[in-house]
Short mmCIF file of C-alpha atoms in Angstrom, two decimals:
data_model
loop_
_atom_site.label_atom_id
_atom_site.label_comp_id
_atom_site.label_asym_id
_atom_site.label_seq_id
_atom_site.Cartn_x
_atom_site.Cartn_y
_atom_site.Cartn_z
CA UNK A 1 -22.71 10.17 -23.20
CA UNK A 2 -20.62 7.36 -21.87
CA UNK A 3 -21.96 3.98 -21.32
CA UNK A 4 -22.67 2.48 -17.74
CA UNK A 5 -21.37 -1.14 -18.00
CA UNK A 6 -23.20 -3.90 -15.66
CA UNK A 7 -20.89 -4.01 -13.12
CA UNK A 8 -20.48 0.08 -12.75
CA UNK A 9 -23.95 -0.32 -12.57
CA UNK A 10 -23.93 -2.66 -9.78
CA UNK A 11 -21.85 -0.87 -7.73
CA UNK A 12 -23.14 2.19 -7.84
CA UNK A 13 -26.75 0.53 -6.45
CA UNK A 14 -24.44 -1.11 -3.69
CA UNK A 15 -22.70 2.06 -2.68
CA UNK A 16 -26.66 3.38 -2.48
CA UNK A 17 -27.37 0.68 -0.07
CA UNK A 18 -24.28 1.29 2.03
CA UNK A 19 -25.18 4.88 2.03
CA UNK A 20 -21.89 5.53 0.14
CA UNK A 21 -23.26 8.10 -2.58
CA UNK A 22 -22.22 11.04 -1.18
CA UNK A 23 -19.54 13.11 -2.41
CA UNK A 24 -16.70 14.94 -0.87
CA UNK A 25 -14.62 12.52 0.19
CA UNK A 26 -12.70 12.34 2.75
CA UNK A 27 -15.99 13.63 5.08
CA UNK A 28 -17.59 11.39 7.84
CA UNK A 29 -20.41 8.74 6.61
CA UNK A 30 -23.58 9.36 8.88
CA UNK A 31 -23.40 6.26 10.95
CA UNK A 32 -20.12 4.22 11.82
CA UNK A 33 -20.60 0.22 10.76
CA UNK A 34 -21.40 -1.97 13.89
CA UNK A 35 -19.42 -4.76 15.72
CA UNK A 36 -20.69 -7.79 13.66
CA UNK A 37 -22.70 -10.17 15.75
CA UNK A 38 -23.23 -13.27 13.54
CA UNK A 39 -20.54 -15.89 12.06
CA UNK A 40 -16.89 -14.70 11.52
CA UNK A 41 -14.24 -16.53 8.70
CA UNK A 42 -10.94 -15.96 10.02
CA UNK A 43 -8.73 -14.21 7.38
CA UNK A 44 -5.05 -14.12 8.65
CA UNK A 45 -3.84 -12.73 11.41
CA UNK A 46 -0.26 -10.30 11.55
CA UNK A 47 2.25 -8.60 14.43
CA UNK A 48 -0.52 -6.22 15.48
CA UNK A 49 -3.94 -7.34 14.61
CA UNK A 50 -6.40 -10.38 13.23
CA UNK A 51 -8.80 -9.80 10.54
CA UNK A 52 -12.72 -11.24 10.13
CA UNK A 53 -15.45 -11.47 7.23
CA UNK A 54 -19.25 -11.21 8.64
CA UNK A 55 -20.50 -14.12 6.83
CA UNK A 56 -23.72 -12.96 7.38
CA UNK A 57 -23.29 -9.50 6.51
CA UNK A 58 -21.77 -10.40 2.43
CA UNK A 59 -23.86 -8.40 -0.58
CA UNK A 60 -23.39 -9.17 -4.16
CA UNK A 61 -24.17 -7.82 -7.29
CA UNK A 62 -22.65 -9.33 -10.04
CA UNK A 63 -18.80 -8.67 -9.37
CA UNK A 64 -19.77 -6.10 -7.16
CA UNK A 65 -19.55 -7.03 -3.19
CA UNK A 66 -20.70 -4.65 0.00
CA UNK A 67 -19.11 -6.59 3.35
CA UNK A 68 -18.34 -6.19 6.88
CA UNK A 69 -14.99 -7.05 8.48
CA UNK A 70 -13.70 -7.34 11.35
CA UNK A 71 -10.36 -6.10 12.77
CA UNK A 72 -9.24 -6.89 16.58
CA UNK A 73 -5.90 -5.60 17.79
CA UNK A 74 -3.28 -7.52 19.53
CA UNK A 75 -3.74 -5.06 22.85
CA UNK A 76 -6.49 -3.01 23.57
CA UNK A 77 -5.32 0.04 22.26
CA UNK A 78 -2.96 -1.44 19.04
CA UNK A 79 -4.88 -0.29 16.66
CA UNK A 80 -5.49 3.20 13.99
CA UNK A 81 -6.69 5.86 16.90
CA UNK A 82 -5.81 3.82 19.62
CA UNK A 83 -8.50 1.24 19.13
CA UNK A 84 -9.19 -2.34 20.47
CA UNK A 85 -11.29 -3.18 17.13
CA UNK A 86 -12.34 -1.68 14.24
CA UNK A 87 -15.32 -2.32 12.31
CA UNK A 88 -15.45 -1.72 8.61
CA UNK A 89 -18.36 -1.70 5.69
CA UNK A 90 -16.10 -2.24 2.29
CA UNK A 91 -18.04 -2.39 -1.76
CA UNK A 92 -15.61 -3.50 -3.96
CA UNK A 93 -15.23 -4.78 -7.43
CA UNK A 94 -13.86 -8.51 -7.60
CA UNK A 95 -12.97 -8.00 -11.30
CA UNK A 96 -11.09 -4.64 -10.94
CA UNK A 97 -10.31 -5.56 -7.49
CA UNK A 98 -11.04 -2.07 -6.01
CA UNK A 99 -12.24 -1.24 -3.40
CA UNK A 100 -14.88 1.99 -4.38
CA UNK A 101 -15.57 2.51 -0.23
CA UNK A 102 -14.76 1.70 2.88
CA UNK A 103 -15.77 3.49 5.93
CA UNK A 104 -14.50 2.42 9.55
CA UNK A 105 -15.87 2.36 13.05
CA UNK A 106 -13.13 2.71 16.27
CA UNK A 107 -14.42 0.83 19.53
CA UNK A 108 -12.69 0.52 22.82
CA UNK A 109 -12.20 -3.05 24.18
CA UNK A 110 -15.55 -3.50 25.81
CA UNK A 111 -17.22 -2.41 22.50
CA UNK A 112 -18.00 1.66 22.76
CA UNK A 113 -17.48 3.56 19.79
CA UNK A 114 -14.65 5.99 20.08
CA UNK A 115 -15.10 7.40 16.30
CA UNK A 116 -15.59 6.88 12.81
CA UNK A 117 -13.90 8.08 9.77
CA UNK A 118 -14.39 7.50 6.20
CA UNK A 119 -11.32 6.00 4.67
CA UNK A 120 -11.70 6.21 0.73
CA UNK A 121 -12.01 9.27 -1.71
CA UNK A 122 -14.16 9.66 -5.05
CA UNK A 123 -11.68 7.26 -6.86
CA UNK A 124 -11.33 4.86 -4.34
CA UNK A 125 -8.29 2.63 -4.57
CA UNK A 126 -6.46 -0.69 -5.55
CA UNK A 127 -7.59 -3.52 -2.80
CA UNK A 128 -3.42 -4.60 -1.55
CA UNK A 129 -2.56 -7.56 0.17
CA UNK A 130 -3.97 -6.85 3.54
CA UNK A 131 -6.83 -6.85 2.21
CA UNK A 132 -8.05 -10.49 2.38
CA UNK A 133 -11.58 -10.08 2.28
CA UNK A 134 -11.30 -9.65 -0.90
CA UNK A 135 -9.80 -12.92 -1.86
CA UNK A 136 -12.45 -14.90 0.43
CA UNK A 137 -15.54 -13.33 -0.85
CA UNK A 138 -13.94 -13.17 -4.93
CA UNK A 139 -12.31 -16.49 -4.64
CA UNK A 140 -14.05 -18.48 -2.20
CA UNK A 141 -11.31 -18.87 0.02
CA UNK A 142 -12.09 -21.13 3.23
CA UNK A 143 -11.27 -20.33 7.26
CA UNK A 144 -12.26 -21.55 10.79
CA UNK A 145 -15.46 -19.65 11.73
CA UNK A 146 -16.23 -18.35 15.43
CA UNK A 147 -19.33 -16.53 16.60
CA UNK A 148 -19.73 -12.91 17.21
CA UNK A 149 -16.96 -9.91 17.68
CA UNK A 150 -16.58 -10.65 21.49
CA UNK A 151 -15.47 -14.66 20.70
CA UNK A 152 -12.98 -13.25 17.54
CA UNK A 153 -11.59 -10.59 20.47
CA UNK A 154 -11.20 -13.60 23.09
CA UNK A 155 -8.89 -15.33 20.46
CA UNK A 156 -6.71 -12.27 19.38
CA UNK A 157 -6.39 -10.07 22.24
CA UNK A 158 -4.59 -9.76 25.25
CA UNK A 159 -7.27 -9.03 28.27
CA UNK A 160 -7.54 -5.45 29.14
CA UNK A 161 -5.63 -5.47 33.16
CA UNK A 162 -8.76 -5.11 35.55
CA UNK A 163 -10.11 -7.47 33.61
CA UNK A 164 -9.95 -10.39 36.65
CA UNK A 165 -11.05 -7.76 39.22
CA UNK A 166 -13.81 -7.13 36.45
CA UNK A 167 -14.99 -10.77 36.61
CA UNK A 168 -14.58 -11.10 40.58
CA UNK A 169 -16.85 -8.41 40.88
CA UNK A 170 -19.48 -9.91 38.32
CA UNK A 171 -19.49 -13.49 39.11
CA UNK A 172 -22.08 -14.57 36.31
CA UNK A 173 -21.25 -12.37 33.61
CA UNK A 174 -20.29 -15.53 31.68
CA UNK A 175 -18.79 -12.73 28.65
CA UNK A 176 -16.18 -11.87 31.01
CA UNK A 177 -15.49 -15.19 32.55
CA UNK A 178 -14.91 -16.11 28.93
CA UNK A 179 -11.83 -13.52 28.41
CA UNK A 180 -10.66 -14.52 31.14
CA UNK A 181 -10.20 -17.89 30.50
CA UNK A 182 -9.31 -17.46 27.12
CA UNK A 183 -6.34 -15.37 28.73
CA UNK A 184 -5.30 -18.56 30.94
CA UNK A 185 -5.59 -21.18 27.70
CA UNK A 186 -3.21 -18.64 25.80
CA UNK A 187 -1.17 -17.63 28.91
CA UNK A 188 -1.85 -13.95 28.39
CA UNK A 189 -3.27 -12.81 31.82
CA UNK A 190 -2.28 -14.53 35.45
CA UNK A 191 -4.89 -16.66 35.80
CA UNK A 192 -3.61 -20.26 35.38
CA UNK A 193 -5.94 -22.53 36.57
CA UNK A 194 -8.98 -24.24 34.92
CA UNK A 195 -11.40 -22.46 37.35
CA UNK A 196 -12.12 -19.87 34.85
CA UNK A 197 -12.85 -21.87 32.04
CA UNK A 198 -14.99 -24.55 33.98
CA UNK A 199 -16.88 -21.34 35.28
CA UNK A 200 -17.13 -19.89 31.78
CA UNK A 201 -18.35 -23.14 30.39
CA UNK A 202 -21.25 -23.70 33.40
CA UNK A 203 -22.04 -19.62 32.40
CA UNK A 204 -22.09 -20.12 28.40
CA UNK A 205 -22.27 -23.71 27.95
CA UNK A 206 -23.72 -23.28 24.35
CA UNK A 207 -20.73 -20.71 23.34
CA UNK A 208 -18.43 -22.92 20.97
CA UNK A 209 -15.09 -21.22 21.49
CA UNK A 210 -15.51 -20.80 25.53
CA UNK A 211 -15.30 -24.95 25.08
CA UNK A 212 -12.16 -24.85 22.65
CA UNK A 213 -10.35 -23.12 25.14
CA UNK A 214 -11.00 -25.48 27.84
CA UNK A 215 -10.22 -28.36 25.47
CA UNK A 216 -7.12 -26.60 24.68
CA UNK A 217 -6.26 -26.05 28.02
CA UNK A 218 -7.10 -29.36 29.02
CA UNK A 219 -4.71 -30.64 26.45
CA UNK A 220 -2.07 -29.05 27.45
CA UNK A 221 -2.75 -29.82 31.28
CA UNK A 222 -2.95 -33.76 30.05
CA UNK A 223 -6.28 -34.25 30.97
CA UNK A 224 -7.17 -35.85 27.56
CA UNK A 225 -10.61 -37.48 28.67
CA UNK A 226 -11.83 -34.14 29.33
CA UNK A 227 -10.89 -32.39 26.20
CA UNK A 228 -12.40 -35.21 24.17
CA UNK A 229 -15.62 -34.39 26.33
CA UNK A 230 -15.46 -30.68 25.36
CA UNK A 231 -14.66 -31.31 21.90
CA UNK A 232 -16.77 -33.70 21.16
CA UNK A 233 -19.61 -32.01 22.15
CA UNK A 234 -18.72 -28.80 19.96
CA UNK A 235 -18.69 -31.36 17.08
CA UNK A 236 -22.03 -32.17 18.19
CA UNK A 237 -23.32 -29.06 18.29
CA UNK A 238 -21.38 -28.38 14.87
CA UNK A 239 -20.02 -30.85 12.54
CA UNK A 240 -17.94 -28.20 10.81
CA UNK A 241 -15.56 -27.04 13.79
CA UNK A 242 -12.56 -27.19 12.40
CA UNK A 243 -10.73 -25.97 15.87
CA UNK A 244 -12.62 -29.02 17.60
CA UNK A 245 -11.89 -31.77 14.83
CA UNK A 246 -8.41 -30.97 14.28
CA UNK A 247 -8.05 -31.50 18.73
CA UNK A 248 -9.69 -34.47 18.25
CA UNK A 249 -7.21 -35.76 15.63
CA UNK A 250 -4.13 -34.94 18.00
CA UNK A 251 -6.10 -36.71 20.59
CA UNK A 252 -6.35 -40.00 18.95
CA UNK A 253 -2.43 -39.55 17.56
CA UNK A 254 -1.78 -38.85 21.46
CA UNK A 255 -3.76 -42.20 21.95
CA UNK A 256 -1.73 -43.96 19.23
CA UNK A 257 -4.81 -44.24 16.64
CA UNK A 258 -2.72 -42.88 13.29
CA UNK A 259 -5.71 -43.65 11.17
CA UNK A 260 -8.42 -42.38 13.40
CA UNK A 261 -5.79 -39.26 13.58
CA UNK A 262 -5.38 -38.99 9.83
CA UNK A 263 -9.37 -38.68 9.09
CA UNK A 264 -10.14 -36.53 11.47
CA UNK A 265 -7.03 -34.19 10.18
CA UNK A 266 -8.55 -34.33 6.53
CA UNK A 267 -11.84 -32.91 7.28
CA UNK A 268 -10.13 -30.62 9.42
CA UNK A 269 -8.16 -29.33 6.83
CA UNK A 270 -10.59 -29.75 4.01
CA UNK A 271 -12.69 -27.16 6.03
CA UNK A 272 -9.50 -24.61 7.30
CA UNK A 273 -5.91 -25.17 5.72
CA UNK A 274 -4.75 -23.25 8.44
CA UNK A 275 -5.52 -24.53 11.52
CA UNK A 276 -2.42 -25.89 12.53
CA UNK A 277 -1.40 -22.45 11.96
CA UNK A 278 -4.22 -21.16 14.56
CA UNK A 279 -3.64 -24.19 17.17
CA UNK A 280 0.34 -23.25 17.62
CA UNK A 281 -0.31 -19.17 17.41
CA UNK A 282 -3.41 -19.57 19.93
CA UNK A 283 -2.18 -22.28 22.74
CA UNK A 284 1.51 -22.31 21.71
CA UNK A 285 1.25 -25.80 21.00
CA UNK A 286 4.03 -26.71 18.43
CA UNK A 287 2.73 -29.14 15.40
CA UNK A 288 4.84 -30.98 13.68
CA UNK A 289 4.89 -31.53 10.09
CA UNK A 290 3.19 -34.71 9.75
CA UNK A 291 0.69 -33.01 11.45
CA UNK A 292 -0.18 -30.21 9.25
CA UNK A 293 -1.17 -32.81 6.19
CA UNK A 294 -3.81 -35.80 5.38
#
């Protein structure tokens, strides 16, 4: 009889929790994972899609991890099957990095599910270079954090075309007021003007990223005494915003303050090495190089 080592061991009792046990395959799991609702690391982002760890979902077992992550297309219907996001529940091994399962859940832009599928067979298979969960979770790897699937979609995708009519016709659905001025701070729908985001902020004035887009947006508009208002208070409300510190820091370079500039870069950085990366792909604001170190 052949010996079950620890970490077989442990993932065999995680792919038991995930529901994963069953055999044959290629055949559908019972019940497709969920949009994640809690905290979201940023993992990279590519031509068609951005990826997402749930934080809050991470299981471990030794070398053995069960996560959720996050996938949100570039367009509403980039995606495998024509999805806007996917949702997937991955147990893999951080010493043999495989990944044993993975099963996925398709949702349409406003967050129906459109199918499921599960992706693995019996052997599983080698976790590639897409797959950066595993580095984050196996390595500790850091990211800028945002809260909930709907906030992660505002930042990567472009806003589904009756999406203004959408919001005129809901005026205090703060959700879609949100999209729509995260379309105007990244230029990807017609709306151009701050209304949106000043009526997103008065309808979600607790929702981190709604403010990051005004500040953003304010920015680029020039109106610097309000986007040190906005991100100011999302330091306050969290002292590890990454997105909000490293505004701050171009602020005070804007205001000629290189050393107020410089420490407010460093714990930007200390806390996400790429979000100079994030700034110029979201807003289209170009940083230079002696921008992007301490």
């Amino acid at each position: 009889m052949s010996k079950i080592t620890a970490p077989t061991a442990a993932l065999l009792s995680l792919l038991a929790l995930a529901g994963c046990g069953e055999k044959g395959g290629g055949s559908a799991p019972a019940a497709a994972p969920p949009l994640p609702a809690g905290r979201l690391q940023a993992l990279g982002a590519g031509v068609t899609d951005a990826r997402f760890l749930s934080l809050d979902d991470i299981r471990r077992n030794g070398t053995v991890a069960e996560v959720s992550v996050l996938q949100v297309g570039r367009t509403t219907t980039s995606l495998t099957n024509g999805a806007a996001m996917i949702a997937k529940r991955e147990v893999f091994d951080c010493s043999s990095r495989r990944v044993a399962k993975e099963i996925a859940g398709y949702y349409d832009a406003y967050g129906k599910l459109t199918g499921q599928e599960l992706l693995t067979g019996e052997a599983g298979r080698a976790a590639g270079s897409a797959d950066a969960e595993v580095e984050a979770v196996c390595n500790g790897a850091k990211g800028s954090v945002v809260a909930g699937y709907k906030a992660a979609q505002r930042q990567v995708q472009t806003p589904p075309s009756d999406l203004q009519a959408k919001a005129e016709a809901s005026p205090d659905d703060g959700e879609t007021w949100a999209w729509v001025c995260a379309g105007a701070a990244r230029a990807k729908s017609p709306a151009t003007k701050l209304d949106p985001c000043d009526k997103a902020v008065a309808l979600m004035p607790d929702e981190a990223s709604v403010r990051l887009d005004r500040a953003y947006l304010r920015v680029m508009r020039n109106n610097l005494g309000g986007a040190d208002a906005d991100f100011q208070e999302v330091v306050r409300r969290d002292p590890q915003n990454a997105r909000a510190l490293f505004g701050r820091s171009l602020l005070a370079a804007m205001r000629g303050d290189m050393g107020a500039s410089r420490t407010l870069r460093g714990q930007a950085l200390d806390l996400d090495p790429k979000v100079p990366d994030w700034v110029t792909e979201a807003y289209g604001i170009l940083i230079s190089p002696e921008y992007r170190t301490r």
